[in-house]
Amino acid sequence: MYGRLCNAFSALTMRDCFGMRGLTNYHLSCCVNTLLQTFFATWEIGDLLDKWEAASARADTVPLELKRVLTAMRRDHSQPVPHRDFIHSLDRNGVRLNTQHDADEVFLSILNFMQQQMDDKPLALEIQNLYKISVETYLRCSECPSVQTLTSYLLSLPLHVKEDHDSLEDCMTSFFEHQELKGINCCFCAECGKKTPSKQGVKLLSLPRILCVHLKRYRNGHGFTQKLDCRVTFPETFDFSETLNEALSTDFAQSSWEEVQTTYGGHHRGTAYMLMYRRGSKEELQQPELSG
Ligand SMILES: [Zn+2]
């Protein structure tokens, strides 16, 4: 199936519109509400939680309340969504009511609570795997062929926004660009037996079904944290393999994504904090599911 994919990211705005449910801004819950919309659009989560019996789980845990609210969102489109209990379960777990939260932090917290609080660990892991990005950090010595690597995974891709990076592609390219480490930043090379200049960077090993992109809009300096409001454009379709030609290993050169949901930190499309893309084919995108 994936063999026939075009190398494109694509948006599915029609599906999003048909899938959207109204959620009231209960105790400044707008950030949580938008995340709920992304979990709703990621139908795999609802399906996986449906399989969960929750036999020994406490009644008020985050995953159980998420299961309940997603079931309600799917069931009745005429009623306001009863997401109050879900928001209170987050509050009891430290994601406080009446507080403006960072969308990426809350997103990672919710995934964490599922790992901690679900008694069915394999199922919890399946949910986490939907977002799992495997990466390899490398350190390549400039004076010999040796390369040190470290494999790890991320649940969202943290991209720094800079004034001169005005598109998602620019931010991604910058994230995967290697850094030259020299002078006081030289690292010890076991082959050379001394500190040498090197190149440090990150490569993608595998891409998840749902790619979460976190646009980091803060910059620290001179004791202040500065928020960067600059506009970052994100296309509804773009060629992942072209942008990340060097970052992707060849197995993943054929990747296509559709946007499932966008979490806007501000009021404008250009100042989004978090983006979510779904892996899919262009053929699938041209036939949006309008039922349900
Ligand atoms: Zn060396």
CSV table of C-alpha atoms and ligand atoms in Angstrom, one decimal:
chain,number,residue,atom,x,y,z
A,1,MET,CA,0.0,0.0,0.0
A,2,TYR,CA,2.7,2.5,1.0
A,3,GLY,CA,4.6,1.6,-2.1
A,4,ARG,CA,2.3,3.6,-4.3
A,5,LEU,CA,2.3,6.8,-2.2
A,6,CYS,CA,3.3,10.1,-3.6
A,7,ASN,CA,5.8,12.1,-1.6
A,8,ALA,CA,3.4,14.6,-0.3
A,9,PHE,CA,1.9,16.0,2.8
A,10,SER,CA,-1.7,16.8,2.3
A,11,ALA,CA,-4.4,18.4,4.3
A,12,LEU,CA,-7.9,16.9,4.8
A,13,THR,CA,-9.7,20.1,5.8
A,14,MET,CA,-13.1,18.8,4.6
A,15,ARG,CA,-12.9,15.8,6.8
A,16,ASP,CA,-11.8,18.0,9.7
A,17,CYS,CA,-14.8,20.2,9.2
A,18,PHE,CA,-17.3,17.3,9.1
A,19,GLY,CA,-15.6,15.7,12.1
A,20,MET,CA,-15.5,18.8,14.3
A,21,ARG,CA,-17.6,18.9,17.4
A,22,GLY,CA,-18.4,22.0,19.5
A,23,LEU,CA,-16.6,22.2,22.8
A,24,THR,CA,-17.3,25.0,25.3
A,25,ASN,CA,-14.3,26.8,26.8
A,26,TYR,CA,-14.8,25.4,30.2
A,27,HIS,CA,-12.3,27.0,32.7
A,28,LEU,CA,-9.9,28.1,30.0
A,29,SER,CA,-9.9,24.7,28.5
A,30,CYS,CA,-9.4,25.8,24.9
A,31,CYS,CA,-5.9,24.2,24.6
A,32,VAL,CA,-7.4,20.9,26.0
A,33,ASN,CA,-10.4,21.3,23.7
A,34,THR,CA,-8.2,21.5,20.6
A,35,LEU,CA,-6.2,18.5,21.7
A,36,LEU,CA,-9.5,16.6,22.2
A,37,GLN,CA,-10.4,17.5,18.6
A,38,THR,CA,-7.0,16.0,17.4
A,39,PHE,CA,-7.6,12.9,19.4
A,40,PHE,CA,-11.1,12.7,17.9
A,41,ALA,CA,-9.7,13.1,14.4
A,42,THR,CA,-7.2,10.4,15.2
A,43,TRP,CA,-9.9,7.7,15.1
A,44,GLU,CA,-7.3,5.0,16.0
A,45,ILE,CA,-7.3,6.2,19.6
A,46,GLY,CA,-11.0,5.9,20.0
A,47,ASP,CA,-10.9,2.4,18.5
A,48,LEU,CA,-8.0,1.3,20.8
A,49,LEU,CA,-9.7,2.8,23.9
A,50,ASP,CA,-12.9,0.9,22.9
A,51,LYS,CA,-11.0,-2.4,23.2
A,52,TRP,CA,-9.9,-1.4,26.7
A,53,GLU,CA,-12.0,-3.0,29.5
A,54,ALA,CA,-10.5,-0.9,32.3
A,55,ALA,CA,-11.2,-3.6,34.8
A,56,SER,CA,-8.9,-2.5,37.6
A,57,ALA,CA,-8.4,1.2,36.7
A,58,ARG,CA,-9.7,3.8,39.1
A,59,ALA,CA,-12.9,5.4,37.9
A,60,ASP,CA,-11.5,8.9,37.4
A,61,THR,CA,-8.3,8.3,35.5
A,62,VAL,CA,-7.4,10.4,32.5
A,63,PRO,CA,-7.5,7.5,30.0
A,64,LEU,CA,-10.9,6.4,31.2
A,65,GLU,CA,-12.3,10.0,31.0
A,66,LEU,CA,-10.7,10.3,27.5
A,67,LYS,CA,-12.4,7.1,26.4
A,68,ARG,CA,-15.8,8.5,27.7
A,69,VAL,CA,-15.5,11.9,26.1
A,70,LEU,CA,-14.4,10.4,22.7
A,71,THR,CA,-17.3,8.0,22.8
A,72,ALA,CA,-19.7,10.9,23.5
A,73,MET,CA,-18.1,13.0,20.7
A,74,ARG,CA,-18.8,10.1,18.3
A,75,ARG,CA,-22.3,9.4,19.5
A,76,ASP,CA,-24.4,12.5,19.7
A,77,HIS,CA,-23.8,15.4,17.4
A,78,SER,CA,-26.7,17.5,18.7
A,79,GLN,CA,-25.6,17.8,22.3
A,80,PRO,CA,-22.7,19.8,23.7
A,81,VAL,CA,-19.8,17.5,24.4
A,82,PRO,CA,-19.6,16.5,28.1
A,83,HIS,CA,-15.8,17.1,28.5
A,84,ARG,CA,-16.1,18.5,32.0
A,85,ASP,CA,-15.0,15.2,33.7
A,86,PHE,CA,-12.1,14.8,31.4
A,87,ILE,CA,-10.8,18.3,32.2
A,88,HIS,CA,-11.3,17.7,36.0
A,89,SER,CA,-9.3,14.4,35.7
A,90,LEU,CA,-6.5,16.4,34.1
A,91,ASP,CA,-6.7,18.9,36.9
A,92,ARG,CA,-6.4,16.2,39.5
A,93,ASN,CA,-3.3,15.0,37.7
A,94,GLY,CA,-1.6,18.4,37.8
A,95,VAL,CA,-2.9,20.0,34.5
A,96,ARG,CA,-4.7,22.7,36.3
A,97,LEU,CA,-8.0,24.4,35.5
A,98,ASN,CA,-8.0,28.1,34.8
A,99,THR,CA,-4.5,28.1,33.5
A,100,GLN,CA,-3.2,28.7,30.0
A,101,HIS,CA,-1.2,25.6,29.1
A,102,ASP,CA,1.4,24.9,26.5
A,103,ALA,CA,-0.3,22.5,24.0
A,104,ASP,CA,2.7,20.3,23.5
A,105,GLU,CA,3.2,19.9,27.3
A,106,VAL,CA,-0.5,18.9,27.8
A,107,PHE,CA,-0.3,16.6,24.8
A,108,LEU,CA,2.8,14.8,26.2
A,109,SER,CA,1.2,14.7,29.7
A,110,ILE,CA,-2.0,13.0,28.3
A,111,LEU,CA,0.1,10.3,26.5
A,112,ASN,CA,2.1,9.9,29.7
A,113,PHE,CA,-1.1,9.4,31.8
A,114,MET,CA,-2.2,6.7,29.4
A,115,GLN,CA,1.1,4.8,30.0
A,116,GLN,CA,0.9,5.2,33.7
A,117,GLN,CA,-2.8,4.7,34.4
A,118,MET,CA,-4.0,2.1,31.9
A,119,ASP,CA,-3.8,-1.5,33.2
A,120,ASP,CA,-3.6,-2.8,29.6
A,121,LYS,CA,0.1,-1.9,29.0
A,122,PRO,CA,0.3,-3.3,25.4
A,123,LEU,CA,-2.8,-1.2,24.4
A,124,ALA,CA,-1.3,1.9,26.0
A,125,LEU,CA,1.9,1.3,24.0
A,126,GLU,CA,-0.1,0.9,20.8
A,127,ILE,CA,-1.6,4.4,21.5
A,128,GLN,CA,1.9,5.8,22.1
A,129,ASN,CA,3.3,4.1,19.0
A,130,LEU,CA,0.8,6.1,16.8
A,131,TYR,CA,3.1,9.1,17.5
A,132,LYS,CA,6.5,7.5,17.9
A,133,ILE,CA,9.3,9.1,15.9
A,134,SER,CA,12.5,7.1,15.9
A,135,VAL,CA,15.6,9.3,15.6
A,136,GLU,CA,19.3,8.7,15.6
A,137,THR,CA,21.6,11.4,17.0
A,138,TYR,CA,25.1,11.2,15.4
A,139,LEU,CA,28.5,12.7,16.1
A,140,ARG,CA,30.9,12.4,13.2
A,141,CYS,CA,34.6,13.0,13.8
A,142,SER,CA,36.1,15.4,11.2
A,143,GLU,CA,39.6,13.8,11.5
A,144,CYS,CA,38.8,10.1,11.1
A,145,PRO,CA,35.8,8.0,9.8
A,146,SER,CA,34.4,7.2,13.3
A,147,VAL,CA,30.7,8.0,14.0
A,148,GLN,CA,29.1,7.8,17.4
A,149,THR,CA,25.3,7.2,17.3
A,150,LEU,CA,22.5,7.1,19.8
A,151,THR,CA,19.0,5.9,18.9
A,152,SER,CA,16.0,7.3,20.8
A,153,TYR,CA,12.4,8.3,20.1
A,154,LEU,CA,10.3,11.4,20.3
A,155,LEU,CA,6.5,11.8,20.5
A,156,SER,CA,6.5,15.3,18.9
A,157,LEU,CA,9.1,17.0,16.7
A,158,PRO,CA,10.4,20.1,18.4
A,159,LEU,CA,11.1,22.7,15.8
A,160,HIS,CA,12.6,26.0,16.7
A,161,VAL,CA,10.9,29.0,15.1
A,162,LYS,CA,13.4,31.7,14.0
A,163,GLU,CA,12.7,35.1,12.4
A,164,ASP,CA,14.2,34.0,9.1
A,165,HIS,CA,12.4,30.6,9.0
A,166,ASP,CA,9.0,31.5,7.7
A,167,SER,CA,7.8,28.0,6.6
A,168,LEU,CA,7.4,24.6,8.2
A,169,GLU,CA,9.9,23.3,5.6
A,170,ASP,CA,12.5,25.8,6.7
A,171,CYS,CA,12.0,24.8,10.3
A,172,MET,CA,12.3,21.1,9.5
A,173,THR,CA,15.4,21.7,7.3
A,174,SER,CA,17.0,23.6,10.1
A,175,PHE,CA,16.2,20.9,12.7
A,176,PHE,CA,17.9,18.2,10.6
A,177,GLU,CA,20.9,20.4,9.6
A,178,HIS,CA,24.1,19.2,11.2
A,179,GLN,CA,26.1,21.5,13.5
A,180,GLU,CA,29.8,22.0,13.3
A,181,LEU,CA,31.4,21.4,16.7
A,182,LYS,CA,34.8,23.1,17.0
A,183,GLY,CA,37.0,25.0,19.3
A,184,ILE,CA,35.7,24.7,22.9
A,185,ASN,CA,32.9,22.5,21.6
A,186,CYS,CA,35.2,19.8,20.3
A,187,CYS,CA,34.2,16.3,21.6
A,188,PHE,CA,36.5,13.4,22.5
A,189,CYS,CA,37.0,10.9,19.7
A,190,ALA,CA,38.0,7.4,20.9
A,191,GLU,CA,39.7,6.6,17.6
A,192,CYS,CA,41.8,9.7,17.5
A,193,GLY,CA,42.3,9.6,21.3
A,194,LYS,CA,41.8,13.3,21.7
A,195,LYS,CA,39.2,16.1,21.4
A,196,THR,CA,38.5,16.7,17.7
A,197,PRO,CA,36.1,18.9,15.6
A,198,SER,CA,33.0,17.0,14.7
A,199,LYS,CA,29.6,17.3,13.0
A,200,GLN,CA,26.5,16.6,15.1
A,201,GLY,CA,23.0,16.0,13.8
A,202,VAL,CA,19.8,14.1,13.9
A,203,LYS,CA,18.5,11.6,11.4
A,204,LEU,CA,15.0,10.1,11.2
A,205,LEU,CA,14.8,6.3,11.5
A,206,SER,CA,11.1,5.9,11.3
A,207,LEU,CA,8.0,8.0,11.0
A,208,PRO,CA,4.8,7.5,12.9
A,209,ARG,CA,1.3,7.3,11.6
A,210,ILE,CA,0.5,10.6,13.2
A,211,LEU,CA,3.3,13.2,13.1
A,212,CYS,CA,3.0,15.9,15.8
A,213,VAL,CA,5.1,19.0,15.2
A,214,HIS,CA,5.7,21.3,18.0
A,215,LEU,CA,6.7,24.9,17.0
A,216,LYS,CA,8.8,26.3,19.7
A,217,ARG,CA,8.1,30.0,19.8
A,218,TYR,CA,10.3,30.9,22.7
A,219,ARG,CA,13.8,32.2,22.8
A,220,ASN,CA,15.9,32.6,26.0
A,221,GLY,CA,18.6,35.2,26.2
A,222,HIS,CA,19.8,37.9,28.6
A,223,GLY,CA,17.7,36.5,31.4
A,224,PHE,CA,14.4,37.0,29.4
A,225,THR,CA,12.2,34.6,27.6
A,226,GLN,CA,11.0,36.1,24.4
A,227,LYS,CA,8.0,34.9,22.5
A,228,LEU,CA,8.3,34.8,18.8
A,229,ASP,CA,5.1,35.8,17.1
A,230,CYS,CA,6.5,35.6,13.6
A,231,ARG,CA,4.4,33.9,11.0
A,232,VAL,CA,5.2,30.3,10.0
A,233,THR,CA,3.4,29.0,7.0
A,234,PHE,CA,2.5,25.4,6.9
A,235,PRO,CA,1.4,24.0,3.6
A,236,GLU,CA,-1.6,21.6,3.3
A,237,THR,CA,0.5,19.5,0.9
A,238,PHE,CA,4.3,19.3,0.8
A,239,ASP,CA,6.9,16.9,-0.3
A,240,PHE,CA,8.4,15.3,2.8
A,241,SER,CA,11.2,13.5,1.0
A,242,GLU,CA,12.4,16.6,-0.8
A,243,THR,CA,12.7,18.6,2.4
A,244,LEU,CA,14.2,15.9,4.4
A,245,ASN,CA,16.2,14.1,1.7
A,246,GLU,CA,19.3,13.9,3.9
A,247,ALA,CA,17.5,13.3,7.2
A,248,LEU,CA,15.4,10.4,6.0
A,249,SER,CA,16.9,7.0,5.5
A,250,THR,CA,16.0,5.6,2.1
A,251,ASP,CA,13.2,3.3,3.4
A,252,PHE,CA,11.2,6.3,4.3
A,253,ALA,CA,11.7,8.4,1.2
A,254,GLN,CA,8.2,7.4,0.1
A,255,SER,CA,6.2,9.2,2.7
A,256,SER,CA,2.9,11.0,2.4
A,257,TRP,CA,1.0,12.8,5.1
A,258,GLU,CA,-2.4,14.3,5.4
A,259,GLU,CA,-3.1,17.0,8.0
A,260,VAL,CA,-5.5,15.8,10.6
A,261,GLN,CA,-5.6,18.7,12.9
A,262,THR,CA,-3.9,21.9,13.8
A,263,THR,CA,-3.7,23.3,17.3
A,264,TYR,CA,-3.4,27.0,17.0
A,265,GLY,CA,-1.7,28.7,19.9
A,266,GLY,CA,-2.9,32.1,18.9
A,267,HIS,CA,-5.8,33.3,16.9
A,268,HIS,CA,-4.1,33.2,13.5
A,269,ARG,CA,-3.2,30.3,11.3
A,270,GLY,CA,0.3,31.7,10.9
A,271,THR,CA,1.1,31.6,14.7
A,272,ALA,CA,0.3,27.9,15.2
A,273,TYR,CA,2.1,26.1,18.0
A,274,MET,CA,1.3,22.6,17.2
A,275,LEU,CA,0.6,20.8,13.9
A,276,MET,CA,-0.5,17.2,13.4
A,277,TYR,CA,-0.2,15.3,10.2
A,278,ARG,CA,-1.5,11.9,9.3
A,279,ARG,CA,0.4,9.5,7.1
A,280,GLY,CA,-1.7,8.6,4.1
A,281,SER,CA,-1.8,8.5,0.3
A,282,LYS,CA,-2.9,11.1,-2.1
A,283,GLU,CA,-5.6,8.7,-3.5
A,284,GLU,CA,-7.1,8.4,0.0
A,285,LEU,CA,-7.1,12.2,0.4
A,286,GLN,CA,-9.1,12.8,-2.7
A,287,GLN,CA,-11.9,10.6,-1.3
A,288,PRO,CA,-12.6,12.1,2.1
A,289,GLU,CA,-14.7,10.1,4.4
A,290,LEU,CA,-17.9,12.2,4.7
A,291,SER,CA,-19.8,9.6,6.7
A,292,GLY,CA,-19.7,9.4,10.4
B,1,ZN,ZN,38.3,10.8,15.2
